[in-house]
Tab-separated table of C-alpha atoms in Angstrom:
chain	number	residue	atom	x	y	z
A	48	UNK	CA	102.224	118.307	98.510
A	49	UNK	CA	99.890	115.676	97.350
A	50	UNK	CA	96.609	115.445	99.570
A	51	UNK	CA	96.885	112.141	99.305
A	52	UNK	CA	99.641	112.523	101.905
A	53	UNK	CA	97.961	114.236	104.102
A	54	UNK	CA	94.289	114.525	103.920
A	55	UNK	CA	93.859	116.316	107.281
A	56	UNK	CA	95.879	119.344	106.642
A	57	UNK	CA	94.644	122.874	106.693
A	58	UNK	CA	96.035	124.969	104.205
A	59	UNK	CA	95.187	128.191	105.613
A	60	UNK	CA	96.209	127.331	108.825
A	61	UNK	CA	99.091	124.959	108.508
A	62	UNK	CA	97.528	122.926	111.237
A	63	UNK	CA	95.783	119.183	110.930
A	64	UNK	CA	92.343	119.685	110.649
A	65	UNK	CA	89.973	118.816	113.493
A	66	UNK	CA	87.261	116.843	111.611
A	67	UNK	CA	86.495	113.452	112.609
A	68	UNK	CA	89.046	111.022	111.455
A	69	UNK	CA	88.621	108.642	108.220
A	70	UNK	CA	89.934	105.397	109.719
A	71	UNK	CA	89.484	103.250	106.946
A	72	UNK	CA	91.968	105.701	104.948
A	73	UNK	CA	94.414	106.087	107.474
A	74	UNK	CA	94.995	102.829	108.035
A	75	UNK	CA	93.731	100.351	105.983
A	76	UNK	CA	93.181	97.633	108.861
A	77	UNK	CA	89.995	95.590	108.846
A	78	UNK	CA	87.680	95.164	111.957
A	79	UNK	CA	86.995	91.458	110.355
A	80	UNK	CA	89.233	90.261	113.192
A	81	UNK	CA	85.867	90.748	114.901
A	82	UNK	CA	83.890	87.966	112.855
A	83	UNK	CA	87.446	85.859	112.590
A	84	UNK	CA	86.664	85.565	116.500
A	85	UNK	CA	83.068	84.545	116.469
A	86	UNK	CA	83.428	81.919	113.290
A	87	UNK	CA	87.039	80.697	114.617
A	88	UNK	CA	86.021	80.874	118.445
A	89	UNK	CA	82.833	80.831	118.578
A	90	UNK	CA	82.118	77.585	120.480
A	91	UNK	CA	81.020	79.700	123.266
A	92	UNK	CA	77.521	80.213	121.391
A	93	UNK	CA	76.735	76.789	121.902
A	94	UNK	CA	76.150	78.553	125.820
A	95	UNK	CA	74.217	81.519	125.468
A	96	UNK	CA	72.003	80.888	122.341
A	97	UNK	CA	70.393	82.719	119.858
A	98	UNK	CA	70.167	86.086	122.123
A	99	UNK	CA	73.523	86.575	121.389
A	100	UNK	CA	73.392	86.290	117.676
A	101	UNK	CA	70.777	88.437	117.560
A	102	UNK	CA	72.883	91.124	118.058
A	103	UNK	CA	74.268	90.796	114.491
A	104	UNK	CA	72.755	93.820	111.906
A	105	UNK	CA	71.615	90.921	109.646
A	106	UNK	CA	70.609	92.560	106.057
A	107	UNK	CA	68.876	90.534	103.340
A	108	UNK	CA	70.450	90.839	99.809
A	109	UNK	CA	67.490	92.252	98.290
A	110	UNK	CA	67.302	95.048	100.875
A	111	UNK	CA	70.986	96.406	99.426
A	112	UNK	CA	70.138	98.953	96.716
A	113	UNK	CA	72.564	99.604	93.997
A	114	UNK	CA	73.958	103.084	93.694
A	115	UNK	CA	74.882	105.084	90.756
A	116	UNK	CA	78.260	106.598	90.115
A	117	UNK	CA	76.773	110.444	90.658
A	118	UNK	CA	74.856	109.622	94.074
A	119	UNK	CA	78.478	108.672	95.479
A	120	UNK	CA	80.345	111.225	97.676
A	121	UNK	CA	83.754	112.696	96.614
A	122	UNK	CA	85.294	110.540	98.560
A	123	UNK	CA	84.600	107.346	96.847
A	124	UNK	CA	87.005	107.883	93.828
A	125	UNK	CA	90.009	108.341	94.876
A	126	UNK	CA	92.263	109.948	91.688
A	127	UNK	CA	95.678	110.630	91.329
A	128	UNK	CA	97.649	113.157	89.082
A	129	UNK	CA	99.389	112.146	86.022
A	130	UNK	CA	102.430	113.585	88.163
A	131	UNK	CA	101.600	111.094	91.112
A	132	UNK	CA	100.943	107.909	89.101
A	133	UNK	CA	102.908	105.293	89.562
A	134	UNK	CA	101.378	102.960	86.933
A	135	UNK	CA	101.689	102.739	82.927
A	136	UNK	CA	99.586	105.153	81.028
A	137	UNK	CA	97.385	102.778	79.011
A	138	UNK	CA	95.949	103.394	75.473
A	139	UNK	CA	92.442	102.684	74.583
A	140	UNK	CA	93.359	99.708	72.499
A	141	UNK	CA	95.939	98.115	75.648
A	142	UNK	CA	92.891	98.211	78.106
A	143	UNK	CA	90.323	96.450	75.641
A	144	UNK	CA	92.808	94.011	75.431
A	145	UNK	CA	93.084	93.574	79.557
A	146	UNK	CA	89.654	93.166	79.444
A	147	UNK	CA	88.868	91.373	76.559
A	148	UNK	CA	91.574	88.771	78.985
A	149	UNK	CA	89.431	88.817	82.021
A	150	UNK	CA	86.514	88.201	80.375
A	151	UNK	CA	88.599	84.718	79.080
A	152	UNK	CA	89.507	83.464	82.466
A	153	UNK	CA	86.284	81.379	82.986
A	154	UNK	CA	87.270	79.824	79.784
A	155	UNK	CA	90.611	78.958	81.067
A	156	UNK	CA	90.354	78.175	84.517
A	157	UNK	CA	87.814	75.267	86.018
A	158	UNK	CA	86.399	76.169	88.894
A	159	UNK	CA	87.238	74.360	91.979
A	160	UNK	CA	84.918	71.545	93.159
A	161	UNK	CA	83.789	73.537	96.965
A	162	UNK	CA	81.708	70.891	97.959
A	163	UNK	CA	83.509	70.217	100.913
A	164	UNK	CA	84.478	73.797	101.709
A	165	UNK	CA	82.710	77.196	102.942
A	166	UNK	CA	84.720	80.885	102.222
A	167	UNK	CA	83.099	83.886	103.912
A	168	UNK	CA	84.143	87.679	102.919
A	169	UNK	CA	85.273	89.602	105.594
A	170	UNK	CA	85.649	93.417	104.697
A	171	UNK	CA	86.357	96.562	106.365
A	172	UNK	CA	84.685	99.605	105.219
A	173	UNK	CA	86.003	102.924	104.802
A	174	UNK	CA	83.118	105.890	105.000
A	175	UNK	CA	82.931	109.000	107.166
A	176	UNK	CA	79.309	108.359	107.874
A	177	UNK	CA	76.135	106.148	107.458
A	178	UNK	CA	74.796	107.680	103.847
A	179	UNK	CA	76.465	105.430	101.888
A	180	UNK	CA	77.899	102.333	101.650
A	181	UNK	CA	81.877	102.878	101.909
A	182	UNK	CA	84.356	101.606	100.212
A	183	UNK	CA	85.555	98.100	101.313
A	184	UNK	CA	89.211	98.969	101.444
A	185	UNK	CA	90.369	95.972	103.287
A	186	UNK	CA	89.091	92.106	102.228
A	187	UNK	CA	90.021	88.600	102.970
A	188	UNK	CA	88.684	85.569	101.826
A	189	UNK	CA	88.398	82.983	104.785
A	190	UNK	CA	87.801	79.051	103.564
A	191	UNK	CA	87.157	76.936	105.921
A	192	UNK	CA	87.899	73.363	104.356
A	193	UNK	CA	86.548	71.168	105.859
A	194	UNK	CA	88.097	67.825	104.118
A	195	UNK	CA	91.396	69.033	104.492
A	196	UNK	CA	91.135	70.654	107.636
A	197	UNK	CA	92.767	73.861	106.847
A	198	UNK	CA	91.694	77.635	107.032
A	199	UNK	CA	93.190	79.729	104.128
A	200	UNK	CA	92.844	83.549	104.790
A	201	UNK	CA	93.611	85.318	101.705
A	202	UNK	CA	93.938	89.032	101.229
A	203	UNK	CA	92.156	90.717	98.277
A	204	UNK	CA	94.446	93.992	97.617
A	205	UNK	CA	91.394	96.903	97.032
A	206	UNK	CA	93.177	98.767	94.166
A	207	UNK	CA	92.731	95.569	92.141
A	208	UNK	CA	91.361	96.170	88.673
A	209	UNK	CA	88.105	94.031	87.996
A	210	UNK	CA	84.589	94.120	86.118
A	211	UNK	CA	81.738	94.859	88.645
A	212	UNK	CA	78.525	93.402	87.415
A	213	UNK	CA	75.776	95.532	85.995
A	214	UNK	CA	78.994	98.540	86.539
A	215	UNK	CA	81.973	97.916	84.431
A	216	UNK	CA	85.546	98.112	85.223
A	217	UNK	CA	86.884	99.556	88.503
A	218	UNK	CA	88.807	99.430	91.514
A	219	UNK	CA	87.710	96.535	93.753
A	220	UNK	CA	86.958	98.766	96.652
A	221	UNK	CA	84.228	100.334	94.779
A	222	UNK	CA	81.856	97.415	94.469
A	223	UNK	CA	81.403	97.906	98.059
A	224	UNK	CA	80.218	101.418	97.413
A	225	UNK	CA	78.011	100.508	94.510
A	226	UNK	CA	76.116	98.077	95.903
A	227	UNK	CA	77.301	96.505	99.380
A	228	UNK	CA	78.254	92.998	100.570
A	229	UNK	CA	75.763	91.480	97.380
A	230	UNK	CA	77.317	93.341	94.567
A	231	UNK	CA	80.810	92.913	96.304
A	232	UNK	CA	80.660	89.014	96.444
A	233	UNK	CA	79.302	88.909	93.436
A	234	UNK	CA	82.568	90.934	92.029
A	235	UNK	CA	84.894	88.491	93.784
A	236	UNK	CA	83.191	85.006	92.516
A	237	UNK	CA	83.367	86.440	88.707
A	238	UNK	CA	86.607	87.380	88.471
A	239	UNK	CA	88.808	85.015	90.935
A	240	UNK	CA	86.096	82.190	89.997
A	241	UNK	CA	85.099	81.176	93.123
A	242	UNK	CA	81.417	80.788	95.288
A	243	UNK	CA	80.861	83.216	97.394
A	244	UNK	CA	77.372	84.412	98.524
A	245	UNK	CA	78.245	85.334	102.192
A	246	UNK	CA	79.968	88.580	102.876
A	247	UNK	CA	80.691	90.199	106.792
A	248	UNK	CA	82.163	94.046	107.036
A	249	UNK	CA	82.318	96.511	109.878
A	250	UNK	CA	83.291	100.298	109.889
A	251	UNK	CA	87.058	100.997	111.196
A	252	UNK	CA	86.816	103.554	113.700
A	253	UNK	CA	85.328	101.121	116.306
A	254	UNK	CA	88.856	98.890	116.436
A	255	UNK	CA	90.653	100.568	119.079
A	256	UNK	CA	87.629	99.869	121.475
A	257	UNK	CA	87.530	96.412	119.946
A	258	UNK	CA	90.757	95.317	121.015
A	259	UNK	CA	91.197	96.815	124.149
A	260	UNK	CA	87.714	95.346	125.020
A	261	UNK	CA	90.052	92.021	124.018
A	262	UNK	CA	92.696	93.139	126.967
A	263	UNK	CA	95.046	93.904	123.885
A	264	UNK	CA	97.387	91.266	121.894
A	265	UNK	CA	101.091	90.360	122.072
A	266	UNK	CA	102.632	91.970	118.696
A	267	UNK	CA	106.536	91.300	118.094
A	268	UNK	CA	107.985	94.351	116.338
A	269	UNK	CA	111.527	95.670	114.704
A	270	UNK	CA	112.512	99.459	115.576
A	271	UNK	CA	111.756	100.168	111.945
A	272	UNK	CA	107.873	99.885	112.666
A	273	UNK	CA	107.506	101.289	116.214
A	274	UNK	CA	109.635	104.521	115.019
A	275	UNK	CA	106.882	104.958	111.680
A	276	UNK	CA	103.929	103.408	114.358
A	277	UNK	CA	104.693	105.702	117.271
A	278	UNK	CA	103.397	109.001	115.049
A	279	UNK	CA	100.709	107.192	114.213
A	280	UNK	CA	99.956	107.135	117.916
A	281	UNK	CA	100.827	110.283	118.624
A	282	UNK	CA	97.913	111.124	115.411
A	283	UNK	CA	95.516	109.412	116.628
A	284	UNK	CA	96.000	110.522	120.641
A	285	UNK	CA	95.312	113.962	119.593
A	286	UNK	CA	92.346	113.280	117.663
A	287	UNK	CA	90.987	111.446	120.409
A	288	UNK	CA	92.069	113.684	122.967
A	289	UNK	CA	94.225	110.701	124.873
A	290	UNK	CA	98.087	111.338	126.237
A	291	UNK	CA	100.531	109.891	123.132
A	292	UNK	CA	102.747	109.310	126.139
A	293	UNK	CA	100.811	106.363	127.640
A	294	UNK	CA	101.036	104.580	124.387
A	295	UNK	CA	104.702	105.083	122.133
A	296	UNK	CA	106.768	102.287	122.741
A	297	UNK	CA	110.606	102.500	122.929
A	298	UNK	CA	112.284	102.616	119.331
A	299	UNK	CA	113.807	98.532	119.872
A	300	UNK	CA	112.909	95.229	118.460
A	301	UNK	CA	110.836	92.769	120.892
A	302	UNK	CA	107.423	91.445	121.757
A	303	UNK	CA	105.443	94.212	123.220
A	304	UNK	CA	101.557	93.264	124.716
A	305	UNK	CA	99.902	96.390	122.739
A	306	UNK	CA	96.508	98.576	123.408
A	307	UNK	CA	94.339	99.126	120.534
A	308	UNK	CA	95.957	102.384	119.826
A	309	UNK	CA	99.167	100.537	119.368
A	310	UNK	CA	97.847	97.804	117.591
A	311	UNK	CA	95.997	100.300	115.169
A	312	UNK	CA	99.181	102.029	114.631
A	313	UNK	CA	101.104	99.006	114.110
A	314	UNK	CA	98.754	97.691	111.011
A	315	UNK	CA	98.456	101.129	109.689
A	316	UNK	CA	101.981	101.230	108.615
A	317	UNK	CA	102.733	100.708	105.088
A	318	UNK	CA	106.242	102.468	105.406
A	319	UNK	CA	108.398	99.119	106.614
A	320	UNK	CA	109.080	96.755	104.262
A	321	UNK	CA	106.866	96.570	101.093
A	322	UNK	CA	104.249	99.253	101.185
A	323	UNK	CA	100.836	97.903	101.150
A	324	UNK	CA	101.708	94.375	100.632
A	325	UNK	CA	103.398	93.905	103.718
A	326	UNK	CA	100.596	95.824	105.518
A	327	UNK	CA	98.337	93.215	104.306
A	328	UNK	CA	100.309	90.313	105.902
A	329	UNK	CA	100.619	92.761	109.488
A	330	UNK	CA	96.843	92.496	109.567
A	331	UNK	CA	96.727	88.925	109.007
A	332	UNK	CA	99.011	88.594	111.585
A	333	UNK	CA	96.872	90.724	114.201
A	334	UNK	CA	94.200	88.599	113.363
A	335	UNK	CA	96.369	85.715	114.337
A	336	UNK	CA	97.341	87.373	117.392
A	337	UNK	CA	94.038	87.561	118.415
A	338	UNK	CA	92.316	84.239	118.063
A	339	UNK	CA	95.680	83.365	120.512
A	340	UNK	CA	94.094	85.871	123.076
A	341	UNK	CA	90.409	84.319	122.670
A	342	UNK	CA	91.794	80.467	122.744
A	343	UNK	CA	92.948	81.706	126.264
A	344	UNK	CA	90.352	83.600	126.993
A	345	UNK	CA	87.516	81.535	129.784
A	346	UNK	CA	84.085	81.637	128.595
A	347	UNK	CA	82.567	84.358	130.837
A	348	UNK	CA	85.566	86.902	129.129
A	349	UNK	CA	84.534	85.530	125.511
A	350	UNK	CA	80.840	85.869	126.250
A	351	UNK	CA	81.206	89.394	127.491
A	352	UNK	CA	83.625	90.579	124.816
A	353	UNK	CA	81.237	89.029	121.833
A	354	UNK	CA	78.151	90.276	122.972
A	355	UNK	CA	80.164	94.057	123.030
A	356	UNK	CA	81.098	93.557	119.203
A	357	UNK	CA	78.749	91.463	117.739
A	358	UNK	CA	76.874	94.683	117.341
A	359	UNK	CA	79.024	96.587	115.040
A	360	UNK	CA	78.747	93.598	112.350
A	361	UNK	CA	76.533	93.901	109.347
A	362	UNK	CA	75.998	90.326	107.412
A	363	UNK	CA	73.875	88.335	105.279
A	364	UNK	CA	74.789	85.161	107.104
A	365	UNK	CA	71.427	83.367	108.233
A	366	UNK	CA	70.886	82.374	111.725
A	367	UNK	CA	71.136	78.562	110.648
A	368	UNK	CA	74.286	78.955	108.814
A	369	UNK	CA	76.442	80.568	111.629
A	370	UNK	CA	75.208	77.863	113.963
A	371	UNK	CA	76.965	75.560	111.733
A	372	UNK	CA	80.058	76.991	111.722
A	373	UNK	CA	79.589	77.173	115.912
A	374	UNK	CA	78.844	73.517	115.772
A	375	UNK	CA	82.580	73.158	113.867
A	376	UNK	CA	84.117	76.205	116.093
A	377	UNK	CA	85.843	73.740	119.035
A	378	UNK	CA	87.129	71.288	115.874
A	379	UNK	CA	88.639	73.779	113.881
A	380	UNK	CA	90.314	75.742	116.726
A	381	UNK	CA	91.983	72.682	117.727
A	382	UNK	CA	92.786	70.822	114.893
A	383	UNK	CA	93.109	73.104	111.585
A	384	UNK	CA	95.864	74.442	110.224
A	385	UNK	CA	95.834	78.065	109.037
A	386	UNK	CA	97.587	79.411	105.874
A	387	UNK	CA	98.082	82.885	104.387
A	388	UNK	CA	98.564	85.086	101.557
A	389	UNK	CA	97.887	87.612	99.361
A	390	UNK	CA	96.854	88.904	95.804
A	391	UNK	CA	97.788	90.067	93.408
A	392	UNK	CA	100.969	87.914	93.795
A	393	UNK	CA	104.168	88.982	93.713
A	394	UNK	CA	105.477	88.886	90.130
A	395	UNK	CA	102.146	88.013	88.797
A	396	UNK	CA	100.670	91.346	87.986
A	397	UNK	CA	100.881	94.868	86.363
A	398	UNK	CA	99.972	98.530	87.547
A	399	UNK	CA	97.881	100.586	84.969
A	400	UNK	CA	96.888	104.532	85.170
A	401	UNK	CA	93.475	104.649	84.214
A	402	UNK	CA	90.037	106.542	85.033
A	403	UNK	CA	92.717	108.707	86.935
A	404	UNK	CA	93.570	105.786	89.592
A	405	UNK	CA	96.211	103.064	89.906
A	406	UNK	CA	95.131	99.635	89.402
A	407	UNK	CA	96.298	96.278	90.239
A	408	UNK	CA	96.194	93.937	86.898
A	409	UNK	CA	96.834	90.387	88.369
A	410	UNK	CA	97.917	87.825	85.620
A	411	UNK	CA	94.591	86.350	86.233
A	412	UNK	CA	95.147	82.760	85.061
A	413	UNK	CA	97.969	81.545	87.017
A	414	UNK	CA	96.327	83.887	90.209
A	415	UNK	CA	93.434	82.240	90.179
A	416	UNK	CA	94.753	78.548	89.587
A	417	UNK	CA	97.255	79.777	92.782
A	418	UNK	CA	94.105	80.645	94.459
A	419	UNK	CA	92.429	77.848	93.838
A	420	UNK	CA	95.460	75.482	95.527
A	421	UNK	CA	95.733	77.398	98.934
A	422	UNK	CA	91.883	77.102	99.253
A	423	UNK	CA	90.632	73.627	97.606
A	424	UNK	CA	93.699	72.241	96.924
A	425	UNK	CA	97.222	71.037	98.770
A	426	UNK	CA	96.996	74.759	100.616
A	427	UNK	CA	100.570	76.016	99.099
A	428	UNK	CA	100.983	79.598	99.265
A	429	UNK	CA	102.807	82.134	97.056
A	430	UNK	CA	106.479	83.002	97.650
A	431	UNK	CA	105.190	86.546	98.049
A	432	UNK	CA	107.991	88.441	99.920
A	433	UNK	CA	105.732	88.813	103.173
A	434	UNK	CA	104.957	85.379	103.457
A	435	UNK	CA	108.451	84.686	104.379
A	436	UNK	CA	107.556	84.225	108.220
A	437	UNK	CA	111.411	83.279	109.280
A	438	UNK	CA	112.561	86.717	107.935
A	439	UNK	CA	109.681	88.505	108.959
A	440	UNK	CA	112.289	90.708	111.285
A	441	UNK	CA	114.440	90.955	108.750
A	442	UNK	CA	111.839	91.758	105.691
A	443	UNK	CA	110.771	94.620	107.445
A	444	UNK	CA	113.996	96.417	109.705
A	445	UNK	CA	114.191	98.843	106.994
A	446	UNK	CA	112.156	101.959	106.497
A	447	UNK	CA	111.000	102.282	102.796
A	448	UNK	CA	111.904	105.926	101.034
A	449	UNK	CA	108.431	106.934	101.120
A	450	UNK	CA	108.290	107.536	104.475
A	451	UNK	CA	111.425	110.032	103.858
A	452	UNK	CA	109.976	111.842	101.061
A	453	UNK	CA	106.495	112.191	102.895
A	454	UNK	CA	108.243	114.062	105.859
A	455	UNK	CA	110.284	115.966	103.528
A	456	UNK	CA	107.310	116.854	101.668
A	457	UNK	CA	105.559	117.697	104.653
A	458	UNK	CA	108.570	119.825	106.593
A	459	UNK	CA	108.274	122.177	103.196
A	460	UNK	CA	104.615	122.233	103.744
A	461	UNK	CA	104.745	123.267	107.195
A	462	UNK	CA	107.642	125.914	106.883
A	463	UNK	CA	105.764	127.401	103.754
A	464	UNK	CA	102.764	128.328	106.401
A	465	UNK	CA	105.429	129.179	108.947
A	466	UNK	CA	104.306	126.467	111.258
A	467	UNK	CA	106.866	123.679	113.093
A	468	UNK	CA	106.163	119.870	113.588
A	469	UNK	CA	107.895	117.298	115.201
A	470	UNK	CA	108.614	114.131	113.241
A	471	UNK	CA	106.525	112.131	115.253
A	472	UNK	CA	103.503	114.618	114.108
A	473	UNK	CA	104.804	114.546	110.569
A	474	UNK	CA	104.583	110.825	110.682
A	475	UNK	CA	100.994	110.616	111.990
A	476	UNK	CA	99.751	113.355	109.477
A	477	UNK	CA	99.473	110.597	106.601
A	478	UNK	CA	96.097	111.220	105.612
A	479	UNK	CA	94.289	108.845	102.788
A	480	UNK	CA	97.602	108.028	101.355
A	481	UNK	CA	98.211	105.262	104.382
């Protein structure tokens, strides 16, 4: 069985190994919800000042040093077998000729007039520790613009193949690692053609905390996700040492006010509907979910629960700049729209097996120009298949055959070392794969 699949297992023991658990991998969520509260909610600054944004780890750029490929840990490439690849084996020649096309794109595409607009990079970082950066395995672009009073929140999918300045070509996620929030921005404005200096992340294994510190969020589900999301629970219960029981929900659709356990477990999944891409749109809609909480939230529950997170945030957004965007907080709460997606778009890109990793190739031209009209323009999304709200239910009632051949793979695994699982531990014991 691929470790991929399931990163914690022992294979001397047959058992899930008791090391402490990779967040970022197993469930791909960002903690930007965090920093979606203070920029979309913030209006409660205006009250308790500059002691509160204090608490923000503000880094300069030139303090981020750039890392070279051997100083990185193991864990920062992630490679597949031949066996396990799901994209087309390029040649030499095919690949010069993908990048000899992104290096065209500034040549083809004008870049947007921003004048009247401000996008911020919110990422979620995936590391096991504090020696190195992490890989930003989660991104979304927020633009606030301010002319046509509209929020665009657009998520950047990490396996996305890209030049990294001063690097080369590589997964998106790894700019992160290479050299932080500076290098990372600098990645996204070069190859989707857009200004972006300021950049927000947080580590993932503070979220649970972070939104049960919230009071938790209303999250409507179909039995499809609560059966995968209930062994995530059960997962993450034992490696946290909490009861599973006080957390699985029944196995039927409805709108269930969730813990952070359960709303971990619910943007984890990435066995309903499409795979990653409709994971992407679950954590868009948690984020959502829980500007709804903080609208109703009074200003002594807001105070308390920023001055708990605020903390966790690193950023190279100056002091002057975020009391900007609390001067425009009340405003854009009450009167701007909010739209979504996500790239690569469906139908608009191609998956290549190369440097032992699947990448994303987005048809870059028509993705950026796309790009370009949900955030500057007449904010018109893609018809990717999880932006289709109305059949949200619908889209994602079925569970995808992955999710069969993982516990398939897994109840061979565990027979082979004579040990039994349930299928709700099968299902939590995903690993990096999720």
């Amino acid at each position: 069985m691929s470790s991929r699949y399931d990163e914690n297992f022992n294979e001397e023991s047959g058992k899930s190994g008791k090391r402490e658990p990779n967040w970022g991998r197993m469930f791909g969520i960002i903690l930007i919800i965090v920093l979606a509260v203070v920029v979309l909610g913030g209006v409660l600054v205006n009250h308790i000042g500059n002691s509160i944004i204090s608490k923000l780890n503000y880094v300069n750029d030139q303090d981020v040093q750039k890392v070279a490929e051997s100083d990185l840990p193991e864990e920062a490439i992630q490679e597949v077998s031949t066996e396990e690849a799901g994209g087309k084996l390029v040649s030499s020649e095919e690949l010069n000729q993908i990048q000899k096309k992104m290096q065209k794109v500034d040549d083809t595409v004008q870049n947007a007039d921003d004048e009247n607009t401000y996008t911020l990079l919110l990422a979620g970082v995936d590391r096991r520790d504090k020696s190195w950066n992490g890989n930003s395995d989660s991104m979304m672009l927020v633009t606030l613009n301010y002319a046509k009073k509209r929020v665009s929140i657009i998520s950047l999918m990490r396996d996305t193949y890209v030049a990294i300045p001063d690097v080369g070509y590589a997964k998106l996620n790894n700019a992160y690692a290479r050299g932080g929030g500076p290098l990372l921005c600098d990645t996204i404005s070069e190859n989707y053609n857009i200004n972006l200096t300021d950049y927000a992340a947080v580590d993932f294994e503070d979220m649970i905390t972070i939104v049960d510190a919230l009071g938790g969020v209303d999250l409507e589900w179909t039995a499809a996700e609560i059966k995968v999301a209930n062994g995530y629970m059960m997962d993450m219960c034992n490696m946290l040492g909490r009861e599973d029981e006080d957390h699985s929900l029944p196995e039927e659709d409805g709108v269930y006010h969730c813990d952070g356990i359960q709303t971990v477990a619910y943007a984890r999944n990435r066995y309903v509907g499409n795979s990653d891409y409709a994971r992407t749109e679950r954590q868009r809609y948690v984020i959502s979910q829980i500007i709804n909480e903080v609208k109703n939230m009074s200003i002594t529950e807001v105070t308390s629960f920023v001055t708990d997170v605020l903390p966790l945030i690193t950023t190279n957004i100056k002091t002057s700049r975020i009391w900007e965007l609390m001067g425009d907080a009340s405003e854009i709460l009450t009167d701007y729209s909010i739209v979504e997606d996500r790239v690569p778009y469906d139908g608009m890109y191609e998956i290549i097996y190369v440097d032992g990793q699947d990448m994303l190739v987005p048809e870059w031209e028509d993705t950026i120009t796309q790009m370009h009209e949900t955030m500057y323009g007449d904010g018109s999304i893609s018809d990717n298949s999880d932006n289709d709200r109305d059949n949200r239910l619908l889209n994602n009632s079925t569970i995808n055959d992955d999710y069969y051949e993982l516990l398939t793979e897994m109840a061979s695994e565990a027979e082979a070392h004579g040990t039994a699982r349930t299928s709700g531990t099968v299902t939590g014991q995903t690993g990096s794969g999720d």
